[in-house]
Short mmCIF file of C-alpha atoms and ligand atoms in Angstrom, two decimals:
data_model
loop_
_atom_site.label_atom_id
_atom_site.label_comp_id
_atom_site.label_asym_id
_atom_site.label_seq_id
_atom_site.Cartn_x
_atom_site.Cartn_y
_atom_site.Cartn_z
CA UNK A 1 4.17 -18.63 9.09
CA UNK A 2 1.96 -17.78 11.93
CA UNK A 3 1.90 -14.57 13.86
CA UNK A 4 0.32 -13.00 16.66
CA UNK A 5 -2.53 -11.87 14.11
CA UNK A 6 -3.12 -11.68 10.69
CA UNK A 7 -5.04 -9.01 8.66
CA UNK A 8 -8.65 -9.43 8.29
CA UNK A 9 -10.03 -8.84 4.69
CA UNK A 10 -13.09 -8.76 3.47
CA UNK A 11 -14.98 -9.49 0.36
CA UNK A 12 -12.63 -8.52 -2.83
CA UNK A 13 -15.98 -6.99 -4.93
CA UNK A 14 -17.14 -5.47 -2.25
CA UNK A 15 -13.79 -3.22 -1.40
CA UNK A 16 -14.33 -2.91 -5.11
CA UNK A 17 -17.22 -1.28 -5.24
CA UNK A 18 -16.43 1.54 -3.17
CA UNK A 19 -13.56 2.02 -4.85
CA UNK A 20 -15.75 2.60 -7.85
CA UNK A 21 -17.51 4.92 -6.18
CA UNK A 22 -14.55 6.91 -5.37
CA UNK A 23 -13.47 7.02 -8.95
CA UNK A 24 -17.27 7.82 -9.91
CA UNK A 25 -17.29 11.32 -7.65
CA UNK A 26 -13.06 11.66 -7.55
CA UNK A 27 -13.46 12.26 -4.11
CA UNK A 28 -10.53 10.57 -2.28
CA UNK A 29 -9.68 12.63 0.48
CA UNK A 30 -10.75 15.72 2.66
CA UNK A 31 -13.55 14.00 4.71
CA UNK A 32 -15.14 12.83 1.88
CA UNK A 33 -18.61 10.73 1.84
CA UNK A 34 -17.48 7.37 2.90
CA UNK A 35 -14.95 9.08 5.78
CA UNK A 36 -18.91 10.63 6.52
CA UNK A 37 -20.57 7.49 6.30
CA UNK A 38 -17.96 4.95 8.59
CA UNK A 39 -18.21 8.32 10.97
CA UNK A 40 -22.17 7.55 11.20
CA UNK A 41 -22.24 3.74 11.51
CA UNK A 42 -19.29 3.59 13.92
CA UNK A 43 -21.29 5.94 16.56
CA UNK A 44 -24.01 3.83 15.92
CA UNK A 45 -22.50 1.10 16.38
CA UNK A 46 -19.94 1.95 19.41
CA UNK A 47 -22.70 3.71 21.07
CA UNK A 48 -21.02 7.24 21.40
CA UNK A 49 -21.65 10.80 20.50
CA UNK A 50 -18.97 12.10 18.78
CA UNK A 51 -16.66 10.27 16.91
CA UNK A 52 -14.24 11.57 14.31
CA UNK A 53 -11.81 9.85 12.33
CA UNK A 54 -8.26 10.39 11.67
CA UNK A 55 -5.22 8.85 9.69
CA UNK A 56 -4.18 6.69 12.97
CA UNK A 57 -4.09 6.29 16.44
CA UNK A 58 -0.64 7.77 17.05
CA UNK A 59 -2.03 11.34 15.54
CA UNK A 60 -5.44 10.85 17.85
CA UNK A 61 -3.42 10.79 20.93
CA UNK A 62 -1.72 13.80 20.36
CA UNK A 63 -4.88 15.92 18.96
CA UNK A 64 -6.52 14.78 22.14
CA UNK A 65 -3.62 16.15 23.69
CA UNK A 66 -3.73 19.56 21.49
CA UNK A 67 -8.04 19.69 21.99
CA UNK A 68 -7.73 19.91 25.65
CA UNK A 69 -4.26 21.80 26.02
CA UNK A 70 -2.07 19.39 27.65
CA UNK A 71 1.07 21.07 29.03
CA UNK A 72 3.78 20.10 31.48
CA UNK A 73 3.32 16.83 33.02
CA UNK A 74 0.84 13.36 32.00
CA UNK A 75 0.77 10.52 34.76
CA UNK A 76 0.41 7.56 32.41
CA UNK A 77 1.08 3.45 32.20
CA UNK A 78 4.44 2.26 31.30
CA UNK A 79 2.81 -0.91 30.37
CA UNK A 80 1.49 -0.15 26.64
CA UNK A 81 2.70 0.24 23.22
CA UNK A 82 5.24 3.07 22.53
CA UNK A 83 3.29 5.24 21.16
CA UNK A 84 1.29 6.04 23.96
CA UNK A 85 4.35 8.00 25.55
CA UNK A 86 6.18 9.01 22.45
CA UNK A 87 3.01 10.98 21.54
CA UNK A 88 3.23 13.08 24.85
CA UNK A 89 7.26 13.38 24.10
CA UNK A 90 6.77 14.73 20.53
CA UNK A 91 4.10 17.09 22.30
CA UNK A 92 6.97 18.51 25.17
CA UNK A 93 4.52 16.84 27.82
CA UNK A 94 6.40 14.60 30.40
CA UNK A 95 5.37 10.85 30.95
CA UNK A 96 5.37 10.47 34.78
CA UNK A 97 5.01 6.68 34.77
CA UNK A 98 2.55 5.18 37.67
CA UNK A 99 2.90 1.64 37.89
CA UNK A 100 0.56 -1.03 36.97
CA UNK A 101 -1.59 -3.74 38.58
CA UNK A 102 0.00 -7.00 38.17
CA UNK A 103 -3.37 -9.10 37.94
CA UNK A 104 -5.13 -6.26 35.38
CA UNK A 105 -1.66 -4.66 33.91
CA UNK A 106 -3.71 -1.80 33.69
CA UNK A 107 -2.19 1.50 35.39
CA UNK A 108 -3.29 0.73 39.37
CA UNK A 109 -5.44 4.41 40.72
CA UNK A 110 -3.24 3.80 43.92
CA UNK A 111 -0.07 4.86 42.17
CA UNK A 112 -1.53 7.92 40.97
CA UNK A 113 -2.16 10.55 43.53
CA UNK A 114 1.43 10.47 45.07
CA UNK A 115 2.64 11.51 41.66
CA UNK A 116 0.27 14.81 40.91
CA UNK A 117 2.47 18.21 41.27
CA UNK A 118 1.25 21.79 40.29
CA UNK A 119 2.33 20.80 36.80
CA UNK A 120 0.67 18.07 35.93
CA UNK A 121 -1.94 18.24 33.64
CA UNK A 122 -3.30 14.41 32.71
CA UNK A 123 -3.52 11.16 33.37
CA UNK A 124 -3.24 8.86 29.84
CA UNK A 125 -4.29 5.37 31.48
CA UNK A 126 -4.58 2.40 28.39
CA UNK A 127 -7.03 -0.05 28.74
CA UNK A 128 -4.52 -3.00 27.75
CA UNK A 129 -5.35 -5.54 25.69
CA UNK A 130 -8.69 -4.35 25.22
CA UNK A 131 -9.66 -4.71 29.76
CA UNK A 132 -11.29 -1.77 31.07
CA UNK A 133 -9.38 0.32 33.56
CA UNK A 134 -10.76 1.34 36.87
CA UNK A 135 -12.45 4.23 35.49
CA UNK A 136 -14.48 5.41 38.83
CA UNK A 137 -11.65 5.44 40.56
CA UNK A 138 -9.63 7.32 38.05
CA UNK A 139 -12.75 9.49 37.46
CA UNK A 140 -12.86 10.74 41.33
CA UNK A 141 -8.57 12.03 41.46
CA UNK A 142 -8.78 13.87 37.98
CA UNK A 143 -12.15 15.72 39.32
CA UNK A 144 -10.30 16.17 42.83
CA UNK A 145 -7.37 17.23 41.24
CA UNK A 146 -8.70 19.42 38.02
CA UNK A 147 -7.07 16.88 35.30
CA UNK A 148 -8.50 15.91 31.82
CA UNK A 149 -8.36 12.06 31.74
CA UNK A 150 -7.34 11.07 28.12
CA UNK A 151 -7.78 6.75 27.29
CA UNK A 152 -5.89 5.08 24.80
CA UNK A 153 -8.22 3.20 23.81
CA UNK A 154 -6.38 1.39 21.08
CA UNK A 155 -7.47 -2.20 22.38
CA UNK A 156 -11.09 -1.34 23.71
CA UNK A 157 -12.91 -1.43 20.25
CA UNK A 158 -16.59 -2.13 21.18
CA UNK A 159 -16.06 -2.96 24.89
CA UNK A 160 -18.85 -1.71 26.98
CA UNK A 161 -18.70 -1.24 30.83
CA UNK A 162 -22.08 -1.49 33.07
CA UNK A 163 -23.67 -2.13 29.37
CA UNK A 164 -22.10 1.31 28.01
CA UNK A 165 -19.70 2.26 25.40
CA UNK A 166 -16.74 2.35 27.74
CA UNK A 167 -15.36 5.12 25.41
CA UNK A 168 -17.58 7.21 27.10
CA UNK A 169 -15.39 7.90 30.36
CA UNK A 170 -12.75 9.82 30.36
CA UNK A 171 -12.26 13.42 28.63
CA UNK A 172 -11.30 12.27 25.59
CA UNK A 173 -10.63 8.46 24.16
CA UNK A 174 -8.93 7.51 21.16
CA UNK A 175 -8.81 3.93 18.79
CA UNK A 176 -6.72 2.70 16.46
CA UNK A 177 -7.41 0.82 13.29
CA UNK A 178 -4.34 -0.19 12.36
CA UNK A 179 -4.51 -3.25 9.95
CA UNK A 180 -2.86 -5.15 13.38
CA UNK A 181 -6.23 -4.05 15.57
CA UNK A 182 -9.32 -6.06 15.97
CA UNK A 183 -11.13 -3.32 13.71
CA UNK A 184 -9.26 -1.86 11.07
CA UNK A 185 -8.90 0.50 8.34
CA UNK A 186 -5.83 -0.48 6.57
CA UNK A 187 -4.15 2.49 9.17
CA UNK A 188 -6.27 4.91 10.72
CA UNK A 189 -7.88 5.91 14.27
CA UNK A 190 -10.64 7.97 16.08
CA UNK A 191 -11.17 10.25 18.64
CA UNK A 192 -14.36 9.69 20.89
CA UNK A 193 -15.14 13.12 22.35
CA UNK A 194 -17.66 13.81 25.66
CA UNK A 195 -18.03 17.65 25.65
CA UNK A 196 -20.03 18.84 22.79
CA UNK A 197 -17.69 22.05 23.04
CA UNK A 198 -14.54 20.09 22.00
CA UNK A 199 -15.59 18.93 18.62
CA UNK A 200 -15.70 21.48 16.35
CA UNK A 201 -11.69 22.71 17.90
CA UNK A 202 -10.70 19.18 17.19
CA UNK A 203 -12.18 19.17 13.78
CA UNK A 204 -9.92 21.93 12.62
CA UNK A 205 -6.92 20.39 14.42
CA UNK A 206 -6.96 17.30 11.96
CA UNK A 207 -7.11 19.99 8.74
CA UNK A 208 -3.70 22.15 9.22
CA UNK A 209 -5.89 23.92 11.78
CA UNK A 210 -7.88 25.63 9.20
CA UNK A 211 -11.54 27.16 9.96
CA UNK A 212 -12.53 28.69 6.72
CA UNK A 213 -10.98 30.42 3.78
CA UNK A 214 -9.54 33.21 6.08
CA UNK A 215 -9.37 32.17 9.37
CA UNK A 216 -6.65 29.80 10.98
CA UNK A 217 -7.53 29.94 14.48
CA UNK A 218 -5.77 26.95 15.63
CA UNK A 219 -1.80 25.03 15.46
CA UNK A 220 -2.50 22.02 13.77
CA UNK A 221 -1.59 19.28 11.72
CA UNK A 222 -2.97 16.92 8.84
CA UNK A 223 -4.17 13.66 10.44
CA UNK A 224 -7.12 13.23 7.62
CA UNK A 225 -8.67 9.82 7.02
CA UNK A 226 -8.55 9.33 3.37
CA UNK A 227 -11.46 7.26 1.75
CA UNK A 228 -9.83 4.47 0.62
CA UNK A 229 -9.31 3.32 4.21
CA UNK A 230 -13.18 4.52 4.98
CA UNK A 231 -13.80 1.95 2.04
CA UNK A 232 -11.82 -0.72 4.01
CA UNK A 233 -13.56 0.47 7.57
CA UNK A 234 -17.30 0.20 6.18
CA UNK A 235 -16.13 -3.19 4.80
CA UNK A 236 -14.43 -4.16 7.96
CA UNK A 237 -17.34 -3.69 10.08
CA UNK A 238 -20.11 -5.00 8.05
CA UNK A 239 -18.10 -8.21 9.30
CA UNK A 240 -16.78 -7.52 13.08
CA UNK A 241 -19.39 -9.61 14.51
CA UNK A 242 -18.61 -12.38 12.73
CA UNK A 243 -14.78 -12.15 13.45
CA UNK A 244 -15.16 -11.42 17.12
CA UNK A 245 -17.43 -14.48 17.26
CA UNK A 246 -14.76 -16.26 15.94
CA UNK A 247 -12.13 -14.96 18.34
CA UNK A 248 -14.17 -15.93 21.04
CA UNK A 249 -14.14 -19.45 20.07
CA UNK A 250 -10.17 -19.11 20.08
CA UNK A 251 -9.58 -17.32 23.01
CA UNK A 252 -12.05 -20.01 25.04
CA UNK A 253 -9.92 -22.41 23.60
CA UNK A 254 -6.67 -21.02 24.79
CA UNK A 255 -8.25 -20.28 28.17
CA UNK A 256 -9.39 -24.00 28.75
CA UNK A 257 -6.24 -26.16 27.30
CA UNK A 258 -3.70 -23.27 29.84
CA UNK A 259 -5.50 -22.68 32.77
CA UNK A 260 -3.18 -23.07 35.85
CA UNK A 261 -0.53 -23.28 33.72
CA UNK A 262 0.25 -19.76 33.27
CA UNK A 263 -1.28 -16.59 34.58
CA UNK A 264 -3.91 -14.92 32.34
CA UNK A 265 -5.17 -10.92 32.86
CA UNK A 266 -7.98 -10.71 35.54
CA UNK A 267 -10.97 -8.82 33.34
CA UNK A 268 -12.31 -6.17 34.90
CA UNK A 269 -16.10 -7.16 36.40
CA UNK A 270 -19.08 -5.61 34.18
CA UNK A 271 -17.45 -5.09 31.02
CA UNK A 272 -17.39 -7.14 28.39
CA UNK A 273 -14.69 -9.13 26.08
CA UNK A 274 -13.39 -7.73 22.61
CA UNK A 275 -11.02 -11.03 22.29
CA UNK A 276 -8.67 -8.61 20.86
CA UNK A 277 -5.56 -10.26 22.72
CA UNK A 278 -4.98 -13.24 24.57
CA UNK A 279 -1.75 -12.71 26.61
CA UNK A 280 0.07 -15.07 29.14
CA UNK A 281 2.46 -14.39 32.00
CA UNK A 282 5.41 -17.34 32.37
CA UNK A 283 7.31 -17.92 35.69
CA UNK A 284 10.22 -16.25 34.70
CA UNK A 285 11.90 -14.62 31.43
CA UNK A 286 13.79 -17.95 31.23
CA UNK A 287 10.47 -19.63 30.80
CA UNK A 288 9.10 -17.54 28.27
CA UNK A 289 12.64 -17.47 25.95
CA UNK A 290 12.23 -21.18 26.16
CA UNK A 291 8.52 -21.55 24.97
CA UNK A 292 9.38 -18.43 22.16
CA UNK A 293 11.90 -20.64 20.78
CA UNK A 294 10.46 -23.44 20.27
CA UNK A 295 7.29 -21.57 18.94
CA UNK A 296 9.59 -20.12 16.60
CA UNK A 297 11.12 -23.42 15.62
CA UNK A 298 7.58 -24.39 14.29
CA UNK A 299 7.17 -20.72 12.29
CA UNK A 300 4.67 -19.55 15.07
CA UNK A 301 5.70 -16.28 16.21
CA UNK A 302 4.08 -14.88 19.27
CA UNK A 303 4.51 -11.45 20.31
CA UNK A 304 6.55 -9.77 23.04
CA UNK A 305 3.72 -7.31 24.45
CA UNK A 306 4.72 -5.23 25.85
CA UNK A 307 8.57 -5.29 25.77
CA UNK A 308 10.06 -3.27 27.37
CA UNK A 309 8.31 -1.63 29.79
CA UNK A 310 8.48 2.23 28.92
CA UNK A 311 9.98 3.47 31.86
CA UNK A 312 13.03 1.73 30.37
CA UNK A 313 13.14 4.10 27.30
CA UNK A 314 16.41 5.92 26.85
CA UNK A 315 14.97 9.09 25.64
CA UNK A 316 12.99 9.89 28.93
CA UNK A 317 14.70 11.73 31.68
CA UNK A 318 14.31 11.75 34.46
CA UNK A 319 14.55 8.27 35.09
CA UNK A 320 11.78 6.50 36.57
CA UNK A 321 11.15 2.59 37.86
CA UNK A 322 8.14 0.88 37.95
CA UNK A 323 8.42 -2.55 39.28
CA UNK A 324 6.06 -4.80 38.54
CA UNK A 325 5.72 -3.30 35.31
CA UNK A 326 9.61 -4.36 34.12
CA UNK A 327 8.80 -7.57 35.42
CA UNK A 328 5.23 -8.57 33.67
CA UNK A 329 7.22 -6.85 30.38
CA UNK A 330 9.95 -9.47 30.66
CA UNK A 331 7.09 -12.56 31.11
CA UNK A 332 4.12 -11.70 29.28
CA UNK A 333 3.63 -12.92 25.48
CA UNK A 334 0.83 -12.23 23.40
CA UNK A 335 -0.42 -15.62 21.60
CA UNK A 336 -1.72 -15.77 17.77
CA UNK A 337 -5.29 -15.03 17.83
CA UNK A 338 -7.42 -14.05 14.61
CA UNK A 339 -10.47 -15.18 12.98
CA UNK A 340 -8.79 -17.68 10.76
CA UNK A 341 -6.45 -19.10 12.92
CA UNK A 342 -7.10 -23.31 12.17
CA UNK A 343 -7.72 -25.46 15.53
CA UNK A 344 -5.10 -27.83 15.03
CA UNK A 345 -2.47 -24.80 14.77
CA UNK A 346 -4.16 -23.63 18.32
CA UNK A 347 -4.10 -27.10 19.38
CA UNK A 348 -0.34 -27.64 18.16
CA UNK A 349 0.77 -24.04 20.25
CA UNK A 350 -1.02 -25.31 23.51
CA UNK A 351 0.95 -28.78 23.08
CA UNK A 352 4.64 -26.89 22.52
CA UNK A 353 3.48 -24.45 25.41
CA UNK A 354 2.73 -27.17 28.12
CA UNK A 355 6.13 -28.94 26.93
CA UNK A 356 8.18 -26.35 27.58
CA UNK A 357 7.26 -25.09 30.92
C1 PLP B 401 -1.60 0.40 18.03
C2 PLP B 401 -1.52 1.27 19.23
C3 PLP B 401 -1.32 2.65 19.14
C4 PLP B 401 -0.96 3.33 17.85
O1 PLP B 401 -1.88 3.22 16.85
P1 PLP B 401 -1.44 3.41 15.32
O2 PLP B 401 -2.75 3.43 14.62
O3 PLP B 401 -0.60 2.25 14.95
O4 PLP B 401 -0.72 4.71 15.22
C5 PLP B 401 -1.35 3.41 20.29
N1 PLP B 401 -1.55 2.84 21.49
C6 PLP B 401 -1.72 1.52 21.63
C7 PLP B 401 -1.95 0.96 23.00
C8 PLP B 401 -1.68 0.68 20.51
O5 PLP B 401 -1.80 -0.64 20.67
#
């Protein structure tokens, strides 16, 4: 069977070894030493400030959300994965969706400023499969308006924009490492934090909220890496290189055998590829249905990102309708791509593809 990814995982004895050294000290959770150590070598190796790391990306969007006091209303992309609005519904903020750009699917900057009232708060843009929003542009209305920008960053592992960590814009940015993501730590996340001031508040967030033995200064929750997964992360990364290298090789492949077939996402200019994701936009819903099936038919599963568009979503009133967001939802399918996927597998999803549109 052949999904849209598969699980990277590394050396056996290696994982083993840390997991020796987490018997060795019986340190296994509470930011423990390797927790410490992935926290060092991802700055490092993201290029940012201050990272810190929590149990997934689901619990980093709302701590972002609880760091910087988020309250009423969020303008955010209905053209993500759920949990980038569920996390502001759990946290009584209201998604107001601004729709997307149909060549970048990332939320368009021209959509925004309509939508700001006296009650909104901040704009949650997602740089989708891993593209780099327009960042300036959404830089220049939250400093005009007074809001905290807060990325999902779940797809931008390691992308840099004008040859900088593009986790670095934006208030606060967070990253998932769910087993699914290019990077991963069996689950887990980070948040990427600009001011300085921030930090220490967040830190406490993750831990109940707790500052010291007497003082509880803040409402929070438990969202603590544990070190097994730090074990899996430090493992992870000693080989990304190597696996986005790989990725590369796939997603040049895809992007050669399908051009003018079907409609690929325009990157942004000046940043750079993660080959986390290598989606396609059909004709028409019809289209697609036809090419899933017959995918399926051959045990190759492809996945329906993002369907459907959150705007759709029962539990958000009031209602809202973006466009050409429901209609890139109902087209767009994300095709396998992962360091081992074999060439004549890629070769053999190109050739059902172009025989079914
Ligand atoms: C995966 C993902 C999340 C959630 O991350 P988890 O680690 O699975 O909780 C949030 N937003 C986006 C865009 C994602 O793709």
């Amino acid at each position: 069977m052949i999904n849209v990814t598969k699980t990277y995982l590394p050396n056996k004895e290696k994982y083993k070894k840390y997991i020796d050294e987490i018997y060795e000290n019986g340190w296994l959770t509470n930011n423990g030493p390797l927790v410490q150590r992935l926290e060092k070598r991802l700055a490092e190796y993201l290029g940012v400030k201050n990272i810190i790391l929590v149990s997934n990306g689901t619990v980093a969007l709302e701590i972002a959300y609880r760091t910087l006091d988020i309250k009423g209303f969020a303008i955010t992309t209905p053209f993500s994965f759920v949990a980038t609005t569920s996390s502001l519904v759990t946290n009584n903020i209201l998604p107001i969706f601004a729709d997307i750009d149909q060549n970048s699917f990332n939320l368009d900057p021209k959509n925004i400023e309509k939508l700001i009232t006296p009650n909104t708060s901040a704009i949650v843009p997602v740089h989708v499969f891993g593209n780099a929003c327009e960042v300036e542009e959404i830089e220049q209305i939250a400093n005009k308006h007074n809001l905290k920008v807060i990325y999902d960053a779940a797809h931008a592992f390691d992308v840099q924009y004008k040859d900088k960590s593009l986790l670095n814009y934006g208030d606060i940015s967070t990253l998932s490492f769910h087993s699914t993501k290019l990077f991963h730590s069996i689950e887990g996340g980070a948040l990427i934090i600009n001011d300085d001031k921030l930090v220490q508040k967040a830190r406490y967030l993750i831990n109940f909220g707790i500052k010291n033995a007497e003082e509880i200064p803040h409402l929070g929750t438990n969202a603590k890496m544990n070190e097994f997964e730090a074990a899996m992360g430090l493992c992870v990364l000693d080989d990304i290189e190597e696996i986005k290298a790989k990725r590369k090789t796939i997603l040049e492949t895809y992007q050669s055998k399908l051009k003018g077939l079907v409609q690929f996402q325009e990157k942004k200019e000046k940043a750079t590829e993660n080959y986390s994701y290598f989606p396609v936009v059909f004709k028409s819903e019809e289209e697609l249905l036809k090419v899933q099936k017959a995918l399926n038919e051959k045990q190759i599963f492809p996945r329906r990102y993002f369907y459907p568009s959150l705007d759709t979503l029962d539990y958000i009133e009031p209602k809202q309708e973006c466009k050409i967001s429901r209609d890139i939802s109902k087209r767009i399918l994300c095709l396998p791509i992962y360091a081992e996927l074999e060439k004549d597998i890629q070769i053999q999803i190109v050739k059902i593809i172009k025989e079914n549109i």
